[in-house]
GROMACS .gro file of C-alpha atoms in nm:
model
  462
    1MET     CA    1   0.000   0.000   0.000
    2LYS     CA    2   0.140   0.343  -0.096
    3PRO     CA    3   0.226   0.594   0.182
    4THR     CA    4   0.019   0.867   0.013
    5PHE     CA    5  -0.290   0.647   0.017
    6ILE     CA    6  -0.236   0.568   0.386
    7LYS     CA    7  -0.207   0.939   0.473
    8GLN     CA    8  -0.524   1.023   0.281
    9THR     CA    9  -0.710   0.738   0.451
   10CYS     CA   10  -0.597   0.858   0.795
   11ARG     CA   11  -0.710   1.211   0.717
   12LEU     CA   12  -1.054   1.087   0.614
   13LEU     CA   13  -1.086   0.869   0.924
   14CYS     CA   14  -0.977   1.154   1.151
   15ALA     CA   15  -1.223   1.391   0.987
   16ALA     CA   16  -1.505   1.138   1.019
   17THR     CA   17  -1.416   1.077   1.384
   18THR     CA   18  -1.414   1.450   1.456
   19LEU     CA   19  -1.751   1.492   1.286
   20LEU     CA   20  -1.895   1.198   1.480
   21LEU     CA   21  -1.767   1.328   1.812
   22SER     CA   22  -1.891   1.678   1.745
   23SER     CA   23  -2.234   1.552   1.647
   24ASN     CA   24  -2.254   1.356   1.973
   25MET     CA   25  -2.125   1.636   2.193
   26PRO     CA   26  -2.373   1.712   2.473
   27THR     CA   27  -2.565   2.029   2.394
   28PHE     CA   28  -2.525   2.163   2.747
   29ALA     CA   29  -2.166   2.255   2.651
   30GLN     CA   30  -2.299   2.508   2.400
   31THR     CA   31  -2.211   2.867   2.492
   32VAL     CA   32  -2.507   3.096   2.561
   33SER     CA   33  -2.493   3.418   2.358
   34ASP     CA   34  -2.482   3.752   2.538
   35ALA     CA   35  -2.822   3.840   2.394
   36ASP     CA   36  -2.978   3.517   2.524
   37ALA     CA   37  -2.812   3.559   2.863
   38HIS     CA   38  -2.961   3.909   2.886
   39GLU     CA   39  -3.305   3.775   2.799
   40ILE     CA   40  -3.273   3.497   3.058
   41VAL     CA   41  -3.166   3.739   3.333
   42ALA     CA   42  -3.444   3.986   3.246
   43LYS     CA   43  -3.714   3.717   3.242
   44LEU     CA   44  -3.594   3.567   3.569
   45GLY     CA   45  -3.576   3.904   3.744
   46ASP     CA   46  -3.922   4.008   3.621
   47ARG     CA   47  -4.074   3.678   3.729
   48LEU     CA   48  -3.929   3.711   4.077
   49VAL     CA   49  -4.068   4.064   4.113
   50ASP     CA   50  -4.408   3.947   3.990
   51VAL     CA   51  -4.461   3.647   4.219
   52TYR     CA   52  -4.196   3.610   4.493
   53PRO     CA   53  -4.383   3.646   4.826
   54PHE     CA   54  -4.147   3.910   4.971
   55PRO     CA   55  -4.128   4.225   4.750
   56GLU     CA   56  -3.818   4.369   4.914
   57ILE     CA   57  -3.624   4.046   4.859
   58SER     CA   58  -3.743   4.000   4.500
   59ALA     CA   59  -3.641   4.359   4.417
   60LYS     CA   60  -3.294   4.284   4.555
   61TYR     CA   61  -3.276   3.961   4.353
   62LYS     CA   62  -3.352   4.149   4.031
   63ALA     CA   63  -3.115   4.436   4.105
   64ASP     CA   64  -2.825   4.202   4.183
   65LEU     CA   65  -2.888   3.989   3.873
   66LEU     CA   66  -2.882   4.297   3.648
   67LYS     CA   67  -2.572   4.430   3.823
   68ASN     CA   68  -2.392   4.097   3.777
   69GLU     CA   69  -2.492   4.085   3.411
   70ALA     CA   70  -2.362   4.439   3.352
   71ALA     CA   71  -2.032   4.330   3.506
   72GLY     CA   72  -2.009   4.046   3.254
   73HIS     CA   73  -2.060   3.762   3.501
   74TYR     CA   74  -2.292   3.576   3.262
   75HIS     CA   75  -2.091   3.604   2.939
   76ASN     CA   76  -1.928   3.309   2.758
   77LEU     CA   77  -2.087   3.044   2.979
   78SER     CA   78  -2.238   2.712   2.875
   79GLU     CA   79  -2.601   2.644   2.956
   80SER     CA   80  -2.510   2.438   3.263
   81GLU     CA   81  -2.251   2.690   3.379
   82LEU     CA   82  -2.497   2.977   3.344
   83ALA     CA   83  -2.761   2.786   3.540
   84ALA     CA   84  -2.515   2.715   3.823
   85LYS     CA   85  -2.389   3.076   3.827
   86LEU     CA   86  -2.740   3.226   3.842
   87THR     CA   87  -2.835   2.992   4.127
   88ALA     CA   88  -2.521   3.072   4.327
   89ASP     CA   89  -2.564   3.449   4.276
   90MET     CA   90  -2.928   3.447   4.387
   91ARG     CA   91  -2.846   3.246   4.699
   92ALA     CA   92  -2.569   3.495   4.775
   93THR     CA   93  -2.836   3.768   4.770
   94HIS     CA   94  -3.079   3.570   4.988
   95LYS     CA   95  -3.049   3.201   5.070
   96ASP     CA   96  -3.371   3.043   4.950
   97VAL     CA   97  -3.286   2.677   4.885
   98HIS     CA   98  -3.599   2.639   4.670
   99LEU     CA   99  -3.494   2.909   4.423
  100ARG     CA  100  -3.269   2.762   4.156
  101VAL     CA  101  -3.197   2.751   3.784
  102SER     CA  102  -3.114   2.423   3.612
  103ARG     CA  103  -3.057   2.296   3.263
  104ASN     CA  104  -3.333   2.049   3.183
  105GLU     CA  105  -3.397   1.996   2.814
  106GLU     CA  106  -3.693   1.764   2.862
  107SER     CA  107  -3.873   1.994   3.107
  108TYR     CA  108  -3.800   2.297   2.891
  109LYS     CA  109  -3.949   2.130   2.584
  110SER     CA  110  -4.255   2.011   2.771
  111MET     CA  111  -4.318   2.368   2.885
  112THR     CA  112  -4.250   2.548   2.556
  113GLU     CA  113  -4.332   2.318   2.265
  114PRO     CA  114  -4.661   2.174   2.145
  115ARG     CA  115  -4.694   1.806   2.229
  116SER     CA  116  -4.661   1.711   1.860
  117ARG     CA  117  -4.310   1.862   1.844
  118ARG     CA  118  -4.160   1.702   2.157
  119GLY     CA  119  -3.960   1.437   1.977
  120GLY     CA  120  -4.240   1.203   1.873
  121ALA     CA  121  -4.389   0.913   2.063
  122ARG     CA  122  -4.195   0.788   2.360
  123THR     CA  123  -4.067   0.436   2.325
  124SER     CA  124  -4.122   0.348   2.691
  125GLU     CA  125  -4.309   0.475   2.992
  126ASP     CA  126  -4.120   0.638   3.277
  127ASN     CA  127  -4.207   0.404   3.561
  128SER     CA  128  -3.955   0.538   3.814
  129ASN     CA  129  -4.232   0.629   4.060
  130GLU     CA  130  -4.377   0.283   4.029
  131ARG     CA  131  -4.038   0.121   4.089
  132ALA     CA  132  -3.995   0.337   4.399
  133ASN     CA  133  -4.340   0.235   4.529
  134TYR     CA  134  -4.459   0.595   4.494
  135GLY     CA  135  -4.240   0.719   4.777
  136PHE     CA  136  -4.313   0.452   5.039
  137LYS     CA  137  -4.027   0.208   5.098
  138ARG     CA  138  -4.126  -0.021   5.385
  139VAL     CA  139  -4.349  -0.078   5.685
  140GLU     CA  140  -4.235  -0.277   5.988
  141VAL     CA  141  -4.462  -0.365   6.277
  142ASP     CA  142  -4.314  -0.463   6.616
  143GLY     CA  143  -4.572  -0.650   6.817
  144ILE     CA  144  -4.349  -0.653   7.125
  145THR     CA  145  -4.378  -0.277   7.181
  146SER     CA  146  -4.682  -0.217   6.956
  147THR     CA  147  -4.474   0.008   6.730
  148ALA     CA  148  -4.512   0.062   6.354
  149TYR     CA  149  -4.228   0.209   6.149
  150VAL     CA  150  -4.288   0.358   5.803
  151GLU     CA  151  -3.995   0.464   5.585
  152ILE     CA  152  -4.100   0.736   5.337
  153PRO     CA  153  -3.803   0.850   5.125
  154GLY     CA  154  -4.050   1.019   4.893
  155PRO     CA  155  -4.095   1.233   4.710
  156PHE     CA  156  -4.444   1.322   4.825
  157LEU     CA  157  -4.679   1.271   4.527
  158ALA     CA  158  -5.051   1.336   4.492
  159SER     CA  159  -5.137   1.069   4.235
  160GLN     CA  160  -5.397   0.801   4.297
  161GLU     CA  161  -5.121   0.541   4.318
  162ALA     CA  162  -4.923   0.738   4.577
  163LEU     CA  163  -5.230   0.794   4.794
  164ASP     CA  164  -5.311   0.423   4.765
  165MET     CA  165  -4.961   0.339   4.890
  166ALA     CA  166  -5.000   0.587   5.175
  167ALA     CA  167  -5.335   0.437   5.274
  168ALA     CA  168  -5.192   0.084   5.258
  169SER     CA  169  -4.900   0.187   5.478
  170MET     CA  170  -5.124   0.359   5.731
  171ASN     CA  171  -5.353   0.056   5.745
  172MET     CA  172  -5.051  -0.157   5.838
  173CYS     CA  173  -5.005   0.077   6.135
  174ALA     CA  174  -5.373   0.081   6.230
  175TYR     CA  175  -5.352  -0.109   6.561
  176SER     CA  176  -5.012   0.008   6.681
  177LYS     CA  177  -4.990   0.232   6.985
  178TYR     CA  178  -4.677   0.402   6.853
  179VAL     CA  179  -4.613   0.513   6.494
  180ILE     CA  180  -4.275   0.625   6.358
  181LEU     CA  181  -4.274   0.809   6.023
  182ASP     CA  182  -3.926   0.844   5.872
  183VAL     CA  183  -3.884   1.137   5.629
  184ARG     CA  184  -3.510   1.191   5.690
  185HIS     CA  185  -3.433   1.151   5.319
  186ASN     CA  186  -3.756   1.289   5.171
  187PRO     CA  187  -3.689   1.596   4.949
  188GLY     CA  188  -4.054   1.708   4.945
  189GLY     CA  189  -4.311   1.725   4.667
  190THR     CA  190  -4.677   1.806   4.713
  191GLY     CA  191  -4.821   1.923   5.043
  192GLN     CA  192  -5.134   1.716   4.984
  193MET     CA  193  -4.955   1.398   5.089
  194GLY     CA  194  -4.855   1.542   5.426
  195ARG     CA  195  -5.212   1.649   5.491
  196PHE     CA  196  -5.333   1.304   5.390
  197LEU     CA  197  -5.096   1.131   5.634
  198ALA     CA  198  -5.177   1.375   5.914
  199SER     CA  199  -5.548   1.306   5.872
  200TYR     CA  200  -5.502   0.949   5.998
  201PHE     CA  201  -5.410   1.077   6.342
  202TYR     CA  202  -5.738   1.259   6.405
  203PRO     CA  203  -6.092   1.119   6.441
  204THR     CA  204  -6.308   1.103   6.130
  205GLY     CA  205  -6.477   1.438   6.076
  206ARG     CA  206  -6.228   1.632   6.290
  207GLU     CA  207  -6.044   1.842   6.033
  208GLN     CA  208  -5.747   2.040   6.162
  209PHE     CA  209  -5.610   2.373   6.043
  210TYR     CA  210  -5.281   2.239   5.910
  211LEU     CA  211  -5.077   2.512   5.735
  212ASN     CA  212  -5.126   2.862   5.598
  213GLY     CA  213  -5.003   2.983   5.256
  214PHE     CA  214  -4.921   3.349   5.179
  215TYR     CA  215  -4.876   3.488   4.826
  216LYS     CA  216  -4.750   3.826   4.709
  217ASP     CA  217  -5.108   3.883   4.598
  218ARG     CA  218  -5.269   3.843   4.940
  219GLN     CA  219  -5.607   3.779   4.784
  220ARG     CA  220  -5.473   3.436   4.684
  221ASP     CA  221  -5.382   3.335   5.041
  222GLU     CA  222  -5.508   2.990   5.133
  223GLN     CA  223  -5.555   2.774   5.439
  224GLU     CA  224  -5.464   2.406   5.431
  225TRP     CA  225  -5.668   2.162   5.641
  226THR     CA  226  -5.644   1.792   5.706
  227TYR     CA  227  -5.908   1.575   5.541
  228SER     CA  228  -6.231   1.480   5.715
  229TYR     CA  229  -6.205   1.124   5.587
  230VAL     CA  230  -5.924   0.895   5.475
  231PRO     CA  231  -5.964   0.524   5.391
  232GLY     CA  232  -5.899   0.280   5.671
  233ARG     CA  233  -5.882   0.307   6.047
  234HIS     CA  234  -5.797   0.641   6.205
  235MET     CA  235  -5.543   0.647   6.492
  236PRO     CA  236  -5.631   0.946   6.711
  237ASP     CA  237  -5.473   0.787   7.019
  238ALA     CA  238  -5.146   0.666   6.866
  239LYS     CA  239  -4.829   0.840   6.977
  240VAL     CA  240  -4.655   0.972   6.665
  241TYR     CA  241  -4.284   1.028   6.607
  242ILE     CA  242  -4.150   1.190   6.288
  243LEU     CA  243  -3.782   1.146   6.203
  244THR     CA  244  -3.617   1.441   6.026
  245GLY     CA  245  -3.268   1.521   5.896
  246ARG     CA  246  -3.079   1.749   5.661
  247GLY     CA  247  -3.236   1.561   5.371
  248THR     CA  248  -3.590   1.647   5.483
  249GLY     CA  249  -3.708   1.924   5.252
  250SER     CA  250  -4.003   2.131   5.141
  251ALA     CA  251  -4.336   1.946   5.169
  252SER     CA  252  -4.197   1.678   5.399
  253GLU     CA  253  -4.073   1.961   5.623
  254GLY     CA  254  -4.424   2.106   5.611
  255PHE     CA  255  -4.565   1.777   5.734
  256ALA     CA  256  -4.320   1.760   6.025
  257TYR     CA  257  -4.365   2.130   6.107
  258ALA     CA  258  -4.745   2.119   6.105
  259MET     CA  259  -4.760   1.806   6.321
  260GLN     CA  260  -4.514   1.965   6.563
  261GLN     CA  261  -4.711   2.290   6.583
  262LEU     CA  262  -5.034   2.095   6.635
  263LYS     CA  263  -4.856   1.904   6.915
  264ARG     CA  264  -4.959   1.582   6.746
  265ALA     CA  265  -4.610   1.442   6.690
  266THR     CA  266  -4.267   1.440   6.849
  267ILE     CA  267  -3.994   1.534   6.601
  268VAL     CA  268  -3.669   1.339   6.644
  269GLY     CA  269  -3.338   1.368   6.461
  270ASP     CA  270  -3.162   1.664   6.299
  271THR     CA  271  -3.277   2.007   6.179
  272SER     CA  272  -3.431   1.989   5.831
  273ALA     CA  273  -3.327   2.174   5.513
  274GLY     CA  274  -3.523   2.496   5.570
  275ALA     CA  275  -3.708   2.513   5.237
  276GLY     CA  276  -4.037   2.674   5.331
  277ILE     CA  277  -4.152   2.862   5.019
  278ALA     CA  278  -4.350   2.657   4.768
  279GLY     CA  279  -4.334   2.733   4.398
  280GLY     CA  280  -4.323   2.609   4.041
  281ASN     CA  281  -4.109   2.589   3.726
  282VAL     CA  282  -4.063   2.872   3.474
  283ALA     CA  283  -3.911   2.816   3.129
  284LEU     CA  284  -3.642   3.078   3.061
  285LYS     CA  285  -3.443   3.010   2.741
  286ASN     CA  286  -3.170   2.780   2.607
  287ASN     CA  287  -3.310   2.479   2.795
  288LEU     CA  288  -3.289   2.662   3.129
  289VAL     CA  289  -3.572   2.619   3.377
  290ALA     CA  290  -3.609   2.816   3.701
  291PHE     CA  291  -3.793   2.693   4.007
  292VAL     CA  292  -3.943   3.014   4.145
  293PRO     CA  293  -4.103   3.016   4.492
  294VAL     CA  294  -4.446   3.180   4.500
  295LYS     CA  295  -4.605   3.087   4.835
  296MET     CA  296  -4.468   3.127   5.187
  297VAL     CA  297  -4.598   2.847   5.408
  298VAL     CA  298  -4.633   2.907   5.782
  299GLY     CA  299  -4.773   2.739   6.090
  300PRO     CA  300  -5.143   2.685   6.154
  301HIS     CA  301  -5.176   2.944   6.429
  302ASP     CA  302  -4.894   3.193   6.371
  303ASN     CA  303  -4.695   3.378   6.104
  304HIS     CA  304  -4.380   3.172   6.144
  305GLY     CA  305  -4.257   2.896   5.918
  306TRP     CA  306  -3.940   2.695   5.866
  307GLU     CA  307  -3.795   2.891   5.571
  308GLY     CA  308  -3.421   2.937   5.619
  309ILE     CA  309  -3.441   2.781   5.966
  310GLY     CA  310  -3.562   2.427   5.919
  311VAL     CA  311  -3.780   2.220   6.144
  312ILE     CA  312  -3.598   2.200   6.477
  313PRO     CA  313  -3.652   1.859   6.641
  314ASP     CA  314  -3.805   1.823   6.986
  315VAL     CA  315  -3.535   1.562   7.046
  316GLU     CA  316  -3.205   1.634   6.870
  317THR     CA  317  -3.005   1.314   6.840
  318GLY     CA  318  -2.671   1.445   6.713
  319LYS     CA  319  -2.457   1.155   6.599
  320GLU     CA  320  -2.692   0.899   6.749
  321ASP     CA  321  -2.922   0.723   6.503
  322ALA     CA  322  -3.265   0.889   6.520
  323LEU     CA  323  -3.451   0.559   6.480
  324ALA     CA  324  -3.263   0.393   6.766
  325ALA     CA  325  -3.319   0.701   6.981
  326THR     CA  326  -3.692   0.693   6.904
  327HIS     CA  327  -3.720   0.326   6.996
  328ASN     CA  328  -3.558   0.412   7.329
  329LEU     CA  329  -3.803   0.700   7.382
  330ILE     CA  330  -4.090   0.459   7.321
  331LEU     CA  331  -3.954   0.204   7.568
  332GLN     CA  332  -3.917   0.473   7.833
  333ASP     CA  333  -4.270   0.598   7.764
  334ILE     CA  334  -4.411   0.247   7.803
  335LEU     CA  335  -4.239   0.199   8.139
  336LYS     CA  336  -4.350   0.540   8.261
  337ASN     CA  337  -4.704   0.568   8.129
  338SER     CA  338  -4.842   0.232   8.016
  339THR     CA  339  -5.098   0.051   8.231
  340ASP     CA  340  -5.049  -0.268   8.026
  341THR     CA  341  -4.839  -0.498   8.246
  342VAL     CA  342  -4.760  -0.728   7.952
  343GLN     CA  343  -4.630  -0.440   7.744
  344LYS     CA  344  -4.428  -0.301   8.036
  345ALA     CA  345  -4.259  -0.636   8.096
  346ALA     CA  346  -4.172  -0.664   7.726
  347ALA     CA  347  -4.032  -0.309   7.722
  348GLN     CA  348  -3.813  -0.381   8.023
  349TRP     CA  349  -3.688  -0.699   7.853
  350VAL     CA  350  -3.584  -0.502   7.542
  351LEU     CA  351  -3.417  -0.232   7.751
  352ASP     CA  352  -3.225  -0.495   7.946
  353ASP     CA  353  -3.080  -0.623   7.616
  354ALA     CA  354  -2.838  -0.328   7.623
  355GLY     CA  355  -2.651  -0.523   7.889
  356ILE     CA  356  -2.552  -0.795   7.642
  357ALA     CA  357  -2.299  -0.575   7.466
  358ALA     CA  358  -2.195  -0.403   7.789
  359ASN     CA  359  -2.112  -0.741   7.947
  360ALA     CA  360  -1.924  -0.880   7.645
  361SER     CA  361  -1.597  -0.899   7.843
  362VAL     CA  362  -1.741  -1.118   8.119
  363ASN     CA  363  -1.546  -1.444   8.168
  364MET     CA  364  -1.841  -1.681   8.135
  365LYS     CA  365  -1.652  -1.990   8.256
  366ALA     CA  366  -1.519  -1.816   8.565
  367LYS     CA  367  -1.857  -1.667   8.656
  368TYR     CA  368  -2.098  -1.939   8.541
  369GLY     CA  369  -1.883  -2.252   8.514
  370GLU     CA  370  -2.111  -2.420   8.767
  371LEU     CA  371  -2.372  -2.449   8.492
  372ILE     CA  372  -2.162  -2.689   8.283
  373GLY     CA  373  -2.321  -3.033   8.270
  374LYS     CA  374  -2.615  -3.241   8.153
  375TYR     CA  375  -2.976  -3.146   8.221
  376ASN     CA  376  -3.319  -3.292   8.171
  377SER     CA  377  -3.509  -3.207   7.852
  378ASN     CA  378  -3.221  -3.324   7.627
  379LEU     CA  379  -2.999  -3.033   7.724
  380THR     CA  380  -2.629  -2.989   7.796
  381ILE     CA  381  -2.423  -2.683   7.877
  382THR     CA  382  -2.058  -2.694   7.765
  383TYR     CA  383  -1.761  -2.464   7.741
  384VAL     CA  384  -1.586  -2.459   7.404
  385LYS     CA  385  -1.324  -2.215   7.274
  386GLY     CA  386  -1.406  -1.940   7.521
  387GLU     CA  387  -1.784  -1.970   7.493
  388LEU     CA  388  -2.046  -2.117   7.722
  389LEU     CA  389  -2.284  -2.310   7.495
  390TRP     CA  390  -2.646  -2.411   7.535
  391ASN     CA  391  -2.677  -2.742   7.343
  392ARG     CA  392  -3.002  -2.900   7.232
  393VAL     CA  393  -2.944  -3.277   7.197
  394GLU     CA  394  -3.209  -3.490   7.026
  395PRO     CA  395  -3.162  -3.850   6.905
  396GLY     CA  396  -3.105  -3.875   6.530
  397LYS     CA  397  -3.056  -3.500   6.487
  398PRO     CA  398  -2.745  -3.280   6.477
  399ILE     CA  399  -2.663  -3.102   6.803
  400GLU     CA  400  -2.778  -2.740   6.802
  401SER     CA  401  -2.551  -2.506   6.997
  402TYR     CA  402  -2.622  -2.149   7.103
  403PRO     CA  403  -2.379  -1.918   7.291
  404LEU     CA  404  -2.486  -1.793   7.633
  405LYS     CA  405  -2.422  -1.424   7.705
  406GLU     CA  406  -2.489  -1.228   8.022
  407VAL     CA  407  -2.778  -0.981   8.018
  408LYS     CA  408  -2.741  -0.901   8.388
  409PRO     CA  409  -2.629  -1.111   8.688
  410ASP     CA  410  -2.788  -1.459   8.674
  411VAL     CA  411  -2.982  -1.371   8.358
  412LEU     CA  412  -2.835  -1.510   8.035
  413VAL     CA  413  -2.953  -1.480   7.676
  414VAL     CA  414  -2.944  -1.790   7.455
  415THR     CA  415  -2.827  -1.607   7.143
  416GLY     CA  416  -2.988  -1.731   6.822
  417LEU     CA  417  -3.247  -1.956   6.984
  418ASN     CA  418  -3.595  -1.885   6.842
  419ALA     CA  419  -3.442  -1.638   6.595
  420ASN     CA  420  -3.756  -1.674   6.383
  421ILE     CA  421  -3.934  -1.467   6.649
  422GLY     CA  422  -3.661  -1.210   6.693
  423PRO     CA  423  -3.312  -1.148   6.827
  424ASN     CA  424  -3.239  -1.225   7.192
  425VAL     CA  425  -3.586  -1.356   7.271
  426SER     CA  426  -3.478  -1.661   7.476
  427ARG     CA  427  -3.330  -1.630   7.823
  428VAL     CA  428  -3.212  -1.850   8.107
  429TYR     CA  429  -3.275  -1.735   8.463
  430ILE     CA  430  -3.053  -1.893   8.730
  431ASN     CA  431  -3.226  -1.994   9.051
  432ARG     CA  432  -2.997  -2.023   9.356
  433ASP     CA  433  -3.047  -2.156   9.709
  434ALA     CA  434  -2.981  -1.960  10.026
  435LYS     CA  435  -2.609  -2.038  10.003
  436GLY     CA  436  -2.585  -1.909   9.648
  437LYS     CA  437  -2.551  -2.249   9.484
  438VAL     CA  438  -2.728  -2.307   9.149
  439GLU     CA  439  -3.048  -2.497   9.219
  440SER     CA  440  -3.223  -2.491   8.881
  441LEU     CA  441  -3.273  -2.295   8.562
  442THR     CA  442  -3.585  -2.133   8.420
  443ARG     CA  443  -3.613  -2.058   8.049
  444LYS     CA  444  -3.831  -1.771   7.929
  445THR     CA  445  -3.924  -1.665   7.577
  446LEU     CA  446  -4.043  -1.323   7.459
  447GLY     CA  447  -4.311  -1.381   7.197
  448GLY     CA  448  -4.377  -1.167   6.892
  449ASN     CA  449  -4.691  -1.031   7.060
  450GLY     CA  450  -4.495  -0.912   7.364
  451ARG     CA  451  -4.602  -1.191   7.598
  452ILE     CA  452  -4.334  -1.371   7.799
  453SER     CA  453  -4.378  -1.745   7.833
  454THR     CA  454  -4.203  -1.958   8.098
  455THR     CA  455  -4.107  -2.327   8.092
  456ALA     CA  456  -4.354  -2.531   8.293
  457MET     CA  457  -4.090  -2.711   8.501
  458PRO     CA  458  -3.752  -2.590   8.632
  459ILE     CA  459  -3.451  -2.725   8.442
  460LYS     CA  460  -3.219  -2.926   8.668
  461LYS     CA  461  -2.895  -3.116   8.628
  462ILE     CA  462  -2.908  -3.494   8.607
   0.00000   0.00000   0.00000
């Protein structure tokens, strides 16, 4: 092959490659012209002045945007860079975490083009909400303490499917005395979902003034109330705990804030994001979309909200896990306030479990070596490789061994036994005579319904 031909071929390939790469370059790298940047800044500033709830702040937003543009801050930027710069500059003027500009080609087209020009028929449905179970991740019910836990990473949606999931979740909680609602990672969405959830914790027909919305045009102000009826059983007597964190934003903050102000829930965790002004999207230009706040949301009986402050928990947990802290609060509440002796005994059992880890260094052979031996009911206790073992011996079956750990003096947990019910639900209580010698053992089991059962006969050595 001749060298000239090879060079020509390489030039053609390089040119084709360059053309291919340039045709596939992401459009967000395209530089926004000065004229378009001016139009974007003008439209954004005018929109803020028109609808932002606080006139003095919106006037400052517009003035600073125009000043920055005159200084050339928005020249020679790509679409994404311009969006990020506008957002940063507005938050430097006044930190409203709702107010932002982003590059979103799909949203921009849906807002500016007729449906027939939006790229033709879609080849597949966006089922991301369906995959995420419409914002509801899991429900766990603990029969031992009568506690229901609902994890709601969100976002809050107002579709039929989302409300169905909310109703299904609430119905799983229907007979629990304690309900934990976890919105620590919920970015927000529609306020209707929060009102829907709140409605379950009031009697049917007892609507509550939930939140108040203020617009720049005060004639549009609106009150938000809980719903008179929601499907399923209402829980007006359940004690409610809402878990919040830095990831709790907007409408999920509104839910926590309203329930706190109504004194219907205890808020546990960390201070939320502080996004308390609701709004909507505005198409600017060059695929840029602005989320512009239009409604300041405040408490049901005052003029204060959580904007810029966040929802401050009743119980701040710091580095401690908010869910673990809430479970502890519930156990303490049961012991202090419950009149149910079964529930109180179960709560004390769970609290005592903290001693298992605390006593991990106990020399079990030195302290409880007297237990080693053979017992009735096909049982032996042995000491193997540093562990005291509870062994279940049945003819024709493999020996089942479970380590014994100290819960508190003369109370041992048989770790792993009856694990189908729960962790640490089987215990051995040591009965001693007047001289302190082991006389017999009693085994107790904490059932899934919170009842503690006891072996009919004492377990003795043979």
